[in-house]
PDB file of C-alpha atoms in Angstrom:
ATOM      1  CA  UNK A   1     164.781 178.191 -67.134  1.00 96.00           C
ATOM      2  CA  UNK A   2     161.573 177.346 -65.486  1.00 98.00           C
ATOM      3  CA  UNK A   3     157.901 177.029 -67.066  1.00 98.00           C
ATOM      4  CA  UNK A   4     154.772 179.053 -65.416  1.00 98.00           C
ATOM      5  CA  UNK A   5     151.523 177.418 -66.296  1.00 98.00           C
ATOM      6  CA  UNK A   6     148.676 179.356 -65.848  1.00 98.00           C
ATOM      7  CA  UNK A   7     144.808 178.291 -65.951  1.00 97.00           C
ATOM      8  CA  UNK A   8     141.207 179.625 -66.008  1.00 96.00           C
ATOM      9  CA  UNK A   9     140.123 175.806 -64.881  1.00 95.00           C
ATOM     10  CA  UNK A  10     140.080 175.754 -61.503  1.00 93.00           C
ATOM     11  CA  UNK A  11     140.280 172.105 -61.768  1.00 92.00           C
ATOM     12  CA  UNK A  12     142.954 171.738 -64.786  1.00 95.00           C
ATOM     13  CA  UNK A  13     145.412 170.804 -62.031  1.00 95.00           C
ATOM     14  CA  UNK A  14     143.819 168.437 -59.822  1.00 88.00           C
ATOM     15  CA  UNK A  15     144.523 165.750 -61.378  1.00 86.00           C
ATOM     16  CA  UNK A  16     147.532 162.787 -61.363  1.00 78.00           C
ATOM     17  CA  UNK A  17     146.112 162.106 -65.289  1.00 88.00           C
ATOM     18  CA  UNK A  18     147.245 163.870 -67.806  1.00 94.00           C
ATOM     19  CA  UNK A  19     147.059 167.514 -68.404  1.00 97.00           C
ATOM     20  CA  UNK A  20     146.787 169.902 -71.251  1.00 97.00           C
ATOM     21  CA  UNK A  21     147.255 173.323 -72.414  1.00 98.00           C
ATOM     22  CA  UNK A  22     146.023 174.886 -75.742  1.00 97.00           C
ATOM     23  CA  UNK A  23     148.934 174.707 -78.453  1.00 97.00           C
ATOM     24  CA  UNK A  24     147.791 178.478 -79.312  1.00 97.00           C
ATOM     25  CA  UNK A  25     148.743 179.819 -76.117  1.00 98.00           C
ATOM     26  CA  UNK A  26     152.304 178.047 -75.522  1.00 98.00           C
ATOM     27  CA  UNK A  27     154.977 180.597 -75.056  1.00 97.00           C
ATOM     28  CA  UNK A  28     152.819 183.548 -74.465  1.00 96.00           C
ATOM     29  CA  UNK A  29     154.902 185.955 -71.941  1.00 96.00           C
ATOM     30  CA  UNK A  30     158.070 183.975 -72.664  1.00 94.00           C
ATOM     31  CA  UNK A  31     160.873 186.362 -74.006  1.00 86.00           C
ATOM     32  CA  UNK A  32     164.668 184.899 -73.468  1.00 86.00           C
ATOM     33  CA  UNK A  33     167.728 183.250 -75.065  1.00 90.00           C
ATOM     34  CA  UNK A  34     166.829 180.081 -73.024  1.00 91.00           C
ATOM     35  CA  UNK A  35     163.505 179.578 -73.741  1.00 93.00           C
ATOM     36  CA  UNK A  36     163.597 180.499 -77.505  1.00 93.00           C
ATOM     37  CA  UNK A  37     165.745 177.014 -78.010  1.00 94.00           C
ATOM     38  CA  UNK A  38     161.787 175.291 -77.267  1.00 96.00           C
ATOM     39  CA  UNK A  39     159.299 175.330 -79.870  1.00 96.00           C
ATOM     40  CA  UNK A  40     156.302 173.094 -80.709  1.00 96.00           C
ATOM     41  CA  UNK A  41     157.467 172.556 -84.199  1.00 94.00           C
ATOM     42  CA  UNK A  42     160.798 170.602 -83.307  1.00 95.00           C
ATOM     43  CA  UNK A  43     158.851 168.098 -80.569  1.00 94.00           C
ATOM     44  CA  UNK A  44     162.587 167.401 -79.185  1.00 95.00           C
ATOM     45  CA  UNK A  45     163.039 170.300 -77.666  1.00 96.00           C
ATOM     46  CA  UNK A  46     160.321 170.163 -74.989  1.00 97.00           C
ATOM     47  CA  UNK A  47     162.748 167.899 -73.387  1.00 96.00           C
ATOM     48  CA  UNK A  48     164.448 170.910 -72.076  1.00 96.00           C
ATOM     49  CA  UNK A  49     161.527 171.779 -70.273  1.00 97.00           C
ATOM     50  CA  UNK A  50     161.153 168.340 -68.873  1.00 96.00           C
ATOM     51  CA  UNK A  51     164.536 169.173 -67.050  1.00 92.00           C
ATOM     52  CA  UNK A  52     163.547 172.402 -65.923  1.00 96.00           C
ATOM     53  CA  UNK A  53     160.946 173.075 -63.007  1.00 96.00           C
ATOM     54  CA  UNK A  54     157.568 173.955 -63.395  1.00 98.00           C
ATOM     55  CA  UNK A  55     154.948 175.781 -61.563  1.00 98.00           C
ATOM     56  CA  UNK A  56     151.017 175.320 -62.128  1.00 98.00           C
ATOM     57  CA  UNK A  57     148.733 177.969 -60.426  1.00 97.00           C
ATOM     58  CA  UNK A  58     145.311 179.690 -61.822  1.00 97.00           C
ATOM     59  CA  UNK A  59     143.471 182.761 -62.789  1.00 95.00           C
ATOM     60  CA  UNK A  60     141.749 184.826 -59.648  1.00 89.00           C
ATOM     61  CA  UNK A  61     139.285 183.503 -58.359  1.00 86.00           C
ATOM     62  CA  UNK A  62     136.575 182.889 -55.527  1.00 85.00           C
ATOM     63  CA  UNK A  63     137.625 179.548 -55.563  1.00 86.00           C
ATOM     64  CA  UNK A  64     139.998 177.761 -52.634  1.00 80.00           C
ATOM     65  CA  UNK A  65     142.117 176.162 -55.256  1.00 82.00           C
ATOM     66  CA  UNK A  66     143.099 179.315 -56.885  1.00 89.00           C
ATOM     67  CA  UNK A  67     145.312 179.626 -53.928  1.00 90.00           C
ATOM     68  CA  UNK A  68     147.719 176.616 -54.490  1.00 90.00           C
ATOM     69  CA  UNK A  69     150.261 177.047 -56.741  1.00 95.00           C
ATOM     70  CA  UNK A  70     152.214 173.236 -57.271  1.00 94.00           C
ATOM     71  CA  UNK A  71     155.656 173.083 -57.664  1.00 94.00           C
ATOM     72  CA  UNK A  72     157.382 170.542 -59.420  1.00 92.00           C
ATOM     73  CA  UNK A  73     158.552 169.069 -62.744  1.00 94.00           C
ATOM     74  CA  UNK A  74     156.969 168.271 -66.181  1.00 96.00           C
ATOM     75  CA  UNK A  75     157.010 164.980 -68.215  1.00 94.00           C
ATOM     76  CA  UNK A  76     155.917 163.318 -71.561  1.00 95.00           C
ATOM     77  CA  UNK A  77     155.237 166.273 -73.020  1.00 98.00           C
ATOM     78  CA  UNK A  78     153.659 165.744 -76.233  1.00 96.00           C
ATOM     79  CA  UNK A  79     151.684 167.811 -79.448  1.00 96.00           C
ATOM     80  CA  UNK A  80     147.957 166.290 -79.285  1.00 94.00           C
ATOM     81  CA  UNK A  81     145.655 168.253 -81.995  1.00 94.00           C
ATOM     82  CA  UNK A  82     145.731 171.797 -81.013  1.00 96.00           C
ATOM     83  CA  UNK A  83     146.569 170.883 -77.310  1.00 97.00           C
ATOM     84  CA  UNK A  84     150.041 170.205 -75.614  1.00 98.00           C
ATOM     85  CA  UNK A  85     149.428 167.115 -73.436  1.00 98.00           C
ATOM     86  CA  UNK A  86     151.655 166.504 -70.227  1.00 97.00           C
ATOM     87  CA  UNK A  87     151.923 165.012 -66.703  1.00 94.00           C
ATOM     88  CA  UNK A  88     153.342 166.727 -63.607  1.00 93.00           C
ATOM     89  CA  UNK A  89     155.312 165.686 -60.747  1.00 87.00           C
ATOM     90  CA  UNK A  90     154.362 167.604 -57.468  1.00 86.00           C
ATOM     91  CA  UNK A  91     157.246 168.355 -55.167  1.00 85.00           C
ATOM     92  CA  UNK A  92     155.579 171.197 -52.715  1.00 87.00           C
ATOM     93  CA  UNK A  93     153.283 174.390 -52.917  1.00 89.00           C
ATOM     94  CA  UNK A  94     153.294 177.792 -52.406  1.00 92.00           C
ATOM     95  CA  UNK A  95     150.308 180.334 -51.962  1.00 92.00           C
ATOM     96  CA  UNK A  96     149.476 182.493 -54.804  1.00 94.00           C
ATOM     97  CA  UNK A  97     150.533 185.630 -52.644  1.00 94.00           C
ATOM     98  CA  UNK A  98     153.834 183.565 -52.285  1.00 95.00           C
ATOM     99  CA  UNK A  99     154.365 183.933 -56.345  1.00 96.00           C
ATOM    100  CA  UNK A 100     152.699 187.687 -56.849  1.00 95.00           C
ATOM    101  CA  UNK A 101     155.365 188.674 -53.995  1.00 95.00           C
ATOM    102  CA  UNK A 102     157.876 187.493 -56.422  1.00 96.00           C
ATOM    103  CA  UNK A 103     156.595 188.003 -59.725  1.00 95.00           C
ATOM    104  CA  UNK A 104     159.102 190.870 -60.717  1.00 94.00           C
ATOM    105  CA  UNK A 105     161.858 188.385 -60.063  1.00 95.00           C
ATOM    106  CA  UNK A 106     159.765 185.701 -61.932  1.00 96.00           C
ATOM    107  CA  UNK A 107     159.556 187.965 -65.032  1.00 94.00           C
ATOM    108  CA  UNK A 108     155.713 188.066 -64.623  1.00 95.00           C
ATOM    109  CA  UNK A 109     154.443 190.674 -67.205  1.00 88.00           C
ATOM    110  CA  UNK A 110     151.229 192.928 -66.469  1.00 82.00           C
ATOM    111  CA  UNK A 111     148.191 191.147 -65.691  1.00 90.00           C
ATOM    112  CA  UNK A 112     149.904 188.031 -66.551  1.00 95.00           C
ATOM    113  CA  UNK A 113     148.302 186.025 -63.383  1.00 95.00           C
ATOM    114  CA  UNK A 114     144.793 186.849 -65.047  1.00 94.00           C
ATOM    115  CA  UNK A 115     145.606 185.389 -68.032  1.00 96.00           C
ATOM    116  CA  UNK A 116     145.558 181.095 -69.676  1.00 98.00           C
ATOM    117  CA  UNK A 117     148.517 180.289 -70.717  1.00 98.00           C
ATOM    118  CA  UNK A 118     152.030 178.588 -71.070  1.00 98.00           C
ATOM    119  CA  UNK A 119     155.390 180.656 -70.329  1.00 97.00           C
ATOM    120  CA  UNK A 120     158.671 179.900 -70.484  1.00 98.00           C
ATOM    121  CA  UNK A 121     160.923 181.881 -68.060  1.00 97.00           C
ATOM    122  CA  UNK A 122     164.708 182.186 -68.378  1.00 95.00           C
ATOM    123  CA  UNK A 123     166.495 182.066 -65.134  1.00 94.00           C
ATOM    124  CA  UNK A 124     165.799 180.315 -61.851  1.00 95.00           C
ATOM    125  CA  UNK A 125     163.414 180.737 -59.377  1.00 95.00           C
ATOM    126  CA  UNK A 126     164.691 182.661 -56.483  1.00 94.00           C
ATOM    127  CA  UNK A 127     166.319 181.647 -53.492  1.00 93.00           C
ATOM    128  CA  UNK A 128     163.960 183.079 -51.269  1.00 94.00           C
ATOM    129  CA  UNK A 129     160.871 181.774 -52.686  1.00 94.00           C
ATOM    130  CA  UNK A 130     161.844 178.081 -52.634  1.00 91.00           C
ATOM    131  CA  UNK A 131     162.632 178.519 -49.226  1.00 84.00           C
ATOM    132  CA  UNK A 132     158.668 179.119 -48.575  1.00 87.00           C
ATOM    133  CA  UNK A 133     158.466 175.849 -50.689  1.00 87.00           C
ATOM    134  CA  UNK A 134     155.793 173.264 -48.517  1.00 82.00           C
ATOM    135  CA  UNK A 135     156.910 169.587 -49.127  1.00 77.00           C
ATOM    136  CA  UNK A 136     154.605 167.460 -50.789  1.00 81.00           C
ATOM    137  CA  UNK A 137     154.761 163.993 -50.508  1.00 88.00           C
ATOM    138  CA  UNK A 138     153.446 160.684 -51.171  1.00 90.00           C
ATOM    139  CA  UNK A 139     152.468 159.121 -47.843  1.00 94.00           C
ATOM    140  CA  UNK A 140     152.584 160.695 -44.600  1.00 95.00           C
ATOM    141  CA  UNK A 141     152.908 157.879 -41.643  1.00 97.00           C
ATOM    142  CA  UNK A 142     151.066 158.581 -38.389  1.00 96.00           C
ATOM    143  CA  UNK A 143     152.554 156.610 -35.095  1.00 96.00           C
ATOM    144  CA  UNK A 144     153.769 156.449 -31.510  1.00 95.00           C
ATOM    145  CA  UNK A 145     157.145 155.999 -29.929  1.00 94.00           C
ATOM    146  CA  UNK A 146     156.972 153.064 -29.348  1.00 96.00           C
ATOM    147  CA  UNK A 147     155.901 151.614 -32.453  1.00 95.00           C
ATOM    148  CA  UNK A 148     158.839 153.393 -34.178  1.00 96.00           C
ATOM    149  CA  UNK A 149     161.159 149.989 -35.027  1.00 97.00           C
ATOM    150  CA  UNK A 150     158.572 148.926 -37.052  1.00 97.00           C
ATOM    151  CA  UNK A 151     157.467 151.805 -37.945  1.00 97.00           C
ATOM    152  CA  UNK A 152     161.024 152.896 -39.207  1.00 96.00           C
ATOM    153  CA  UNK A 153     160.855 149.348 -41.056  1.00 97.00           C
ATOM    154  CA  UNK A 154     158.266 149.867 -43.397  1.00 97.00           C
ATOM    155  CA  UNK A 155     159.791 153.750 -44.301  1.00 96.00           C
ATOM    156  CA  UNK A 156     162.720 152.656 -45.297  1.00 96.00           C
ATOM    157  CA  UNK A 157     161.251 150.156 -47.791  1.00 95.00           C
ATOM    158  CA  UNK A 158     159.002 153.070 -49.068  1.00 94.00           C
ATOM    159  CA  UNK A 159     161.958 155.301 -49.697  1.00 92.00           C
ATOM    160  CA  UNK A 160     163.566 152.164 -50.965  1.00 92.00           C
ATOM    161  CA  UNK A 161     161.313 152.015 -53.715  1.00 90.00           C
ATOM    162  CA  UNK A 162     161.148 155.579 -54.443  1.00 84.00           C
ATOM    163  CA  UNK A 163     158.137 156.836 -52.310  1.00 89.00           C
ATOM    164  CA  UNK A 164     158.360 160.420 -50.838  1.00 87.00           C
ATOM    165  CA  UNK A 165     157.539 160.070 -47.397  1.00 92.00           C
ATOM    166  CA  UNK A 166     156.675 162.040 -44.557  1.00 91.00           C
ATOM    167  CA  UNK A 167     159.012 160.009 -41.445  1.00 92.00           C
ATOM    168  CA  UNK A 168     159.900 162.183 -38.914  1.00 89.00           C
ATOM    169  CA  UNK A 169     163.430 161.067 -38.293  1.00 88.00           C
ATOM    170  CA  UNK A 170     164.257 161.315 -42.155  1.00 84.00           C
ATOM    171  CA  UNK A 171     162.970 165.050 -42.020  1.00 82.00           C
ATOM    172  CA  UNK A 172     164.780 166.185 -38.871  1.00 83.00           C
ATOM    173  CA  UNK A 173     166.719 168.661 -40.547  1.00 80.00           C
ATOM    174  CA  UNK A 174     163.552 170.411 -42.097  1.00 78.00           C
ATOM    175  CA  UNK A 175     161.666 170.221 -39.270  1.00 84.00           C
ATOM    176  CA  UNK A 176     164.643 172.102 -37.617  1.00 83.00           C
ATOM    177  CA  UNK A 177     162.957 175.390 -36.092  1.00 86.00           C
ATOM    178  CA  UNK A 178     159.395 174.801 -36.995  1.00 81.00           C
ATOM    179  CA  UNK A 179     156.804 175.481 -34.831  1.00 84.00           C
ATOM    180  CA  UNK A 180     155.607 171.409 -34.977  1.00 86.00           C
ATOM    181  CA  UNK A 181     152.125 172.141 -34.018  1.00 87.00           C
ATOM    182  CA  UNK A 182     151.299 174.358 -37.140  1.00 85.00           C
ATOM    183  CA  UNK A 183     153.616 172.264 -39.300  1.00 84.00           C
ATOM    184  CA  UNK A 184     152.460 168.817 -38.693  1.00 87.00           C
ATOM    185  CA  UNK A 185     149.101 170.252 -38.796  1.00 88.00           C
ATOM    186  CA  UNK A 186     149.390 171.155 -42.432  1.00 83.00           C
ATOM    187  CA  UNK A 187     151.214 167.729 -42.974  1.00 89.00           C
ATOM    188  CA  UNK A 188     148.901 165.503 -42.049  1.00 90.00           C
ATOM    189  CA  UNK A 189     146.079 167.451 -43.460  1.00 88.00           C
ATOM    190  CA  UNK A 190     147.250 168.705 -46.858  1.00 82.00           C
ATOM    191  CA  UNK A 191     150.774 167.198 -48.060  1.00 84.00           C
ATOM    192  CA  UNK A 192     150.101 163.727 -49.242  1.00 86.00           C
ATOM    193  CA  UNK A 193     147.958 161.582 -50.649  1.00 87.00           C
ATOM    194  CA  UNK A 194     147.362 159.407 -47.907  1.00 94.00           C
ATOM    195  CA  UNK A 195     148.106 158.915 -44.660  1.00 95.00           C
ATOM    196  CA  UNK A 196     149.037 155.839 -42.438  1.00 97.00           C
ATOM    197  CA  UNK A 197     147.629 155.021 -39.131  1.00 96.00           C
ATOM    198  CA  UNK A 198     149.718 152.795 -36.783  1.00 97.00           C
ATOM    199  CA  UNK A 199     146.791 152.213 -34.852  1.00 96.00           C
ATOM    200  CA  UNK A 200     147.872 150.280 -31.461  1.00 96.00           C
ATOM    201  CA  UNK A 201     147.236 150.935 -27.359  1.00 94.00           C
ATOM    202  CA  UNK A 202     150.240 153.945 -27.378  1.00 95.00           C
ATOM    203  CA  UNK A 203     148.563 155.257 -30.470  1.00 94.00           C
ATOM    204  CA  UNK A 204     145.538 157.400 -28.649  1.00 91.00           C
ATOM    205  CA  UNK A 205     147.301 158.186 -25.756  1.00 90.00           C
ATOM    206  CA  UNK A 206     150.051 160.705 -27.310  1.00 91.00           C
ATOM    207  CA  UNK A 207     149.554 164.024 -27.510  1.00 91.00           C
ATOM    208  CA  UNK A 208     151.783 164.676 -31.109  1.00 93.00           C
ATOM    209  CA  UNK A 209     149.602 161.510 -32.136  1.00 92.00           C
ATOM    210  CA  UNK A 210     146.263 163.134 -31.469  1.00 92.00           C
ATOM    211  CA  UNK A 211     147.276 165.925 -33.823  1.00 92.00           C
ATOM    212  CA  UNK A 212     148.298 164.177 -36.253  1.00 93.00           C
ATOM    213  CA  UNK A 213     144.842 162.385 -36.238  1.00 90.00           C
ATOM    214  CA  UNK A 214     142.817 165.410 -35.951  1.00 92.00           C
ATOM    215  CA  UNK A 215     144.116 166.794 -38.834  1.00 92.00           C
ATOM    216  CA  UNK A 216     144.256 163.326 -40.752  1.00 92.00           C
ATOM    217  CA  UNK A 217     140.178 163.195 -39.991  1.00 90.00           C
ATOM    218  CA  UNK A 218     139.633 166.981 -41.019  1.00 89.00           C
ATOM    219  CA  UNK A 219     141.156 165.831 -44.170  1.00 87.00           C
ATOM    220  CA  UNK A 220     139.277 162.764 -44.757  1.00 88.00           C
ATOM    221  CA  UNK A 221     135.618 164.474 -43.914  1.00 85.00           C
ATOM    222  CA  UNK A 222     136.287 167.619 -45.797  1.00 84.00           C
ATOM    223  CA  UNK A 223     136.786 165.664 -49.210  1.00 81.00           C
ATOM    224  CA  UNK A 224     134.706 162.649 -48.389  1.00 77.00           C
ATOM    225  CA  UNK A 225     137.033 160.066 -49.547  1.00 81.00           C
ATOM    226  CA  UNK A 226     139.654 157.527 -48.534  1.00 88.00           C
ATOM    227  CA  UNK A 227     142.647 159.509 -46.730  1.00 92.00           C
ATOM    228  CA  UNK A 228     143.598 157.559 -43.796  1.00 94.00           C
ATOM    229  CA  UNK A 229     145.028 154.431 -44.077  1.00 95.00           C
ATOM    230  CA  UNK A 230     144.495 152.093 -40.891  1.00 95.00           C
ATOM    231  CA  UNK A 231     147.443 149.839 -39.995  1.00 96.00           C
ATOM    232  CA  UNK A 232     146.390 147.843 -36.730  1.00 96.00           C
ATOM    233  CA  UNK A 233     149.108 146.614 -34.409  1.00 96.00           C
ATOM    234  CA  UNK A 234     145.785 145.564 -31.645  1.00 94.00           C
ATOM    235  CA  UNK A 235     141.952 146.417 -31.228  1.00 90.00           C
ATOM    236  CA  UNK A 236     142.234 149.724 -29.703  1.00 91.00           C
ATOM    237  CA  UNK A 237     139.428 152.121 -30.605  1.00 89.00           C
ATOM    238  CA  UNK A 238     140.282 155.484 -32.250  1.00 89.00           C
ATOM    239  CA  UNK A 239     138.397 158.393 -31.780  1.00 85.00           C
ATOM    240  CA  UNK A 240     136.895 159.483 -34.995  1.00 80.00           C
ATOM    241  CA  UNK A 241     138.255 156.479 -37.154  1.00 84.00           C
ATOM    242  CA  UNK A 242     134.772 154.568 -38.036  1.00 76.00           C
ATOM    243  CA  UNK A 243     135.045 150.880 -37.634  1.00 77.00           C
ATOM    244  CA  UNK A 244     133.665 150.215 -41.015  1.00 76.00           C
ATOM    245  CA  UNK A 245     136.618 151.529 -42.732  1.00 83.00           C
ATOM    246  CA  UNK A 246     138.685 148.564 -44.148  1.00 88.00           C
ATOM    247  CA  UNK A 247     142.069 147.864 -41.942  1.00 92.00           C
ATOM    248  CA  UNK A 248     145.405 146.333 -42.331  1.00 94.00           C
ATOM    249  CA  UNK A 249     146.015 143.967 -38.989  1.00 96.00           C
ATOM    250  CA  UNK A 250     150.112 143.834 -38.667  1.00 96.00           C
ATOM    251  CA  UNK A 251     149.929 141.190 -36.459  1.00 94.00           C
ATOM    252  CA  UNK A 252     150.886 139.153 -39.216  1.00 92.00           C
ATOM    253  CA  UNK A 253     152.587 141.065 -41.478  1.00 96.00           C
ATOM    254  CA  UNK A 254     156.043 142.250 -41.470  1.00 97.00           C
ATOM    255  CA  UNK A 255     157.004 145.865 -42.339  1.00 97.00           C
ATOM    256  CA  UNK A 256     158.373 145.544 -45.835  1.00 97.00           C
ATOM    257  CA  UNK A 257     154.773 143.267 -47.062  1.00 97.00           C
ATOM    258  CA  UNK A 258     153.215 146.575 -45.602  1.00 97.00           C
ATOM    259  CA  UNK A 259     155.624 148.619 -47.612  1.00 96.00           C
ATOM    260  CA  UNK A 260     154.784 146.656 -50.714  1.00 96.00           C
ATOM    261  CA  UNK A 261     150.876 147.196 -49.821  1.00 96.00           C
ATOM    262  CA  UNK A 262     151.646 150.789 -49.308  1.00 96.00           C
ATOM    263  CA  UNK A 263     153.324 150.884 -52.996  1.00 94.00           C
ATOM    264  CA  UNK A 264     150.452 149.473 -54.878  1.00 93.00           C
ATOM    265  CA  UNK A 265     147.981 151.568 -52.925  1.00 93.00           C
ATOM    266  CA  UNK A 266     149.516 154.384 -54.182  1.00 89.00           C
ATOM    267  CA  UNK A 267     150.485 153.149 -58.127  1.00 82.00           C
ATOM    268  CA  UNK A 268     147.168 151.285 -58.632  1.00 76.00           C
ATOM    269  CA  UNK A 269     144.652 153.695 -56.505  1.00 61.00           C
ATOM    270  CA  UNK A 270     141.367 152.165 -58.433  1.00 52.00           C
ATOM    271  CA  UNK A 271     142.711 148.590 -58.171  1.00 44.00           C
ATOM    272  CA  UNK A 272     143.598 148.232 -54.050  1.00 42.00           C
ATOM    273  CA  UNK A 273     141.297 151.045 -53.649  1.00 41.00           C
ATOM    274  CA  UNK A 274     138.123 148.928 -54.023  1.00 37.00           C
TER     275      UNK A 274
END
């Protein structure tokens, strides 16, 4: 059983808050043995679709976020009024062509893309689709060779503490086959919600490194808002990384006080954020 959220909004979904679709239009499309154990009228039965996943996409559109569709899992699900409240876990994306390729095996009625609403789908999602899955994570961390110890350090604290992270070495087997240049690309330009710099004199001088921070700085001046994430081990100058934004010197700090940082960066945004 999975659940296929569908919305007019093209910003319903871009949000970490919570999220909500009108009661009224809960189980439209939904026809199966699975899904007809869920109903808004016994609240303890959206738990089953709290351990089921979820995708979240939208109605056509000229809009570029009308092209994400977000993979992952619902929680504290809840009847609000006439609304059905919720938050959402991301775990990857796929394209909207990605899930119209595969909306026979997704049960996807007739126009059903075009349409607000809340379905419940027995079944699991194919094979072959999650295999176009792209991983979303928390952090991504940006660095040279020979910063890795350190480096290394501080990700293993993060994953410690339940952060997805994008570490190279912990993602070998994924990265297996890829061609790296298009893949980190998209990494360190669309999968996270921030990314580290381990700024220091190896840092500029690597080519893998000067991707990374190419598409790091696309990211931050297409939406205008903190992205990258400076972690000085010295003074060296980065191309495209203004001085003015606010730094973390590592000179003395040891990796796991950086993890920490990292943590509350990312589960109190408007607090460290300031």
């Amino acid at each position: 059983m999975f659940s296929l959220l569908i919305a007019y909004d093209p910003t319903a979904w871009e949000t970490d808050q919570v999220m909500r679709m009108d009661a009224d239009r809960f189980k439209e499309y939904t026809d199966g043995a699975e899904a007809q154990a869920v109903s808004l009228e016994k609240p303890k039965t959206l738990k089953l679709l709290e351990e089921a996943p979820a995708l979240l996409m939208y109605e056509g559109g000229p809009e570029a976020s009308r092209e994400i569709v977000r993979y992952g899992t619902l929680r504290n699900i809840h009847v609000t009024g006439q609304h059905v409240t919720f938050r959402f876990t991301e775990k990857g994306r796929f394209t909207r062509a990605d899930i119209l390729e595969f909306s026979r095996h997704l049960s996807m009625g007739h126009w059903e893309e075009n349409r607000t609403h809340w379905a419940i789908k027995d079944g699991d999602l194919p094979a072959a689709l999650l295999k176009r899955l792209q991983s979303r994570y928390d952090v991504v961390l940006s660095f040279a060779g020979e910063d890795r110890e350190y480096v290394q350090a501080t990700a293993d604290y993060l994953i410690a503490e339940g952060i997805h992270v994008f570490y190279d070495t912990y993602d070998e087997a994924n990265l297996w086959g890829k061609n790296l240049a298009e893949h980190f690309e998209w990494v360190y330009r669309n999968s996270s919600a921030y990314c580290v710099m381990f700024i220091s004199k190896w840092y500029v001088k690597k080519i893998w490194t000067i991707l990374e921070r190419r598409s790091a700085v696309a990211r931050a001046i297409a939406e205008d808002k903190e992205y990258i994430l400076p972690a000085r081990f010295d003074n060296t100058e980065v191309p495209n990384v203004l001085p003015t934004v606010k730094y973390v010197s590592l000179k003395d700090k040891t990796p796991q006080e950086l993890g920490e940082l990292i943590v509350r960066k990312l589960r109190h945004p408007s607090v460290t954020g300031r």
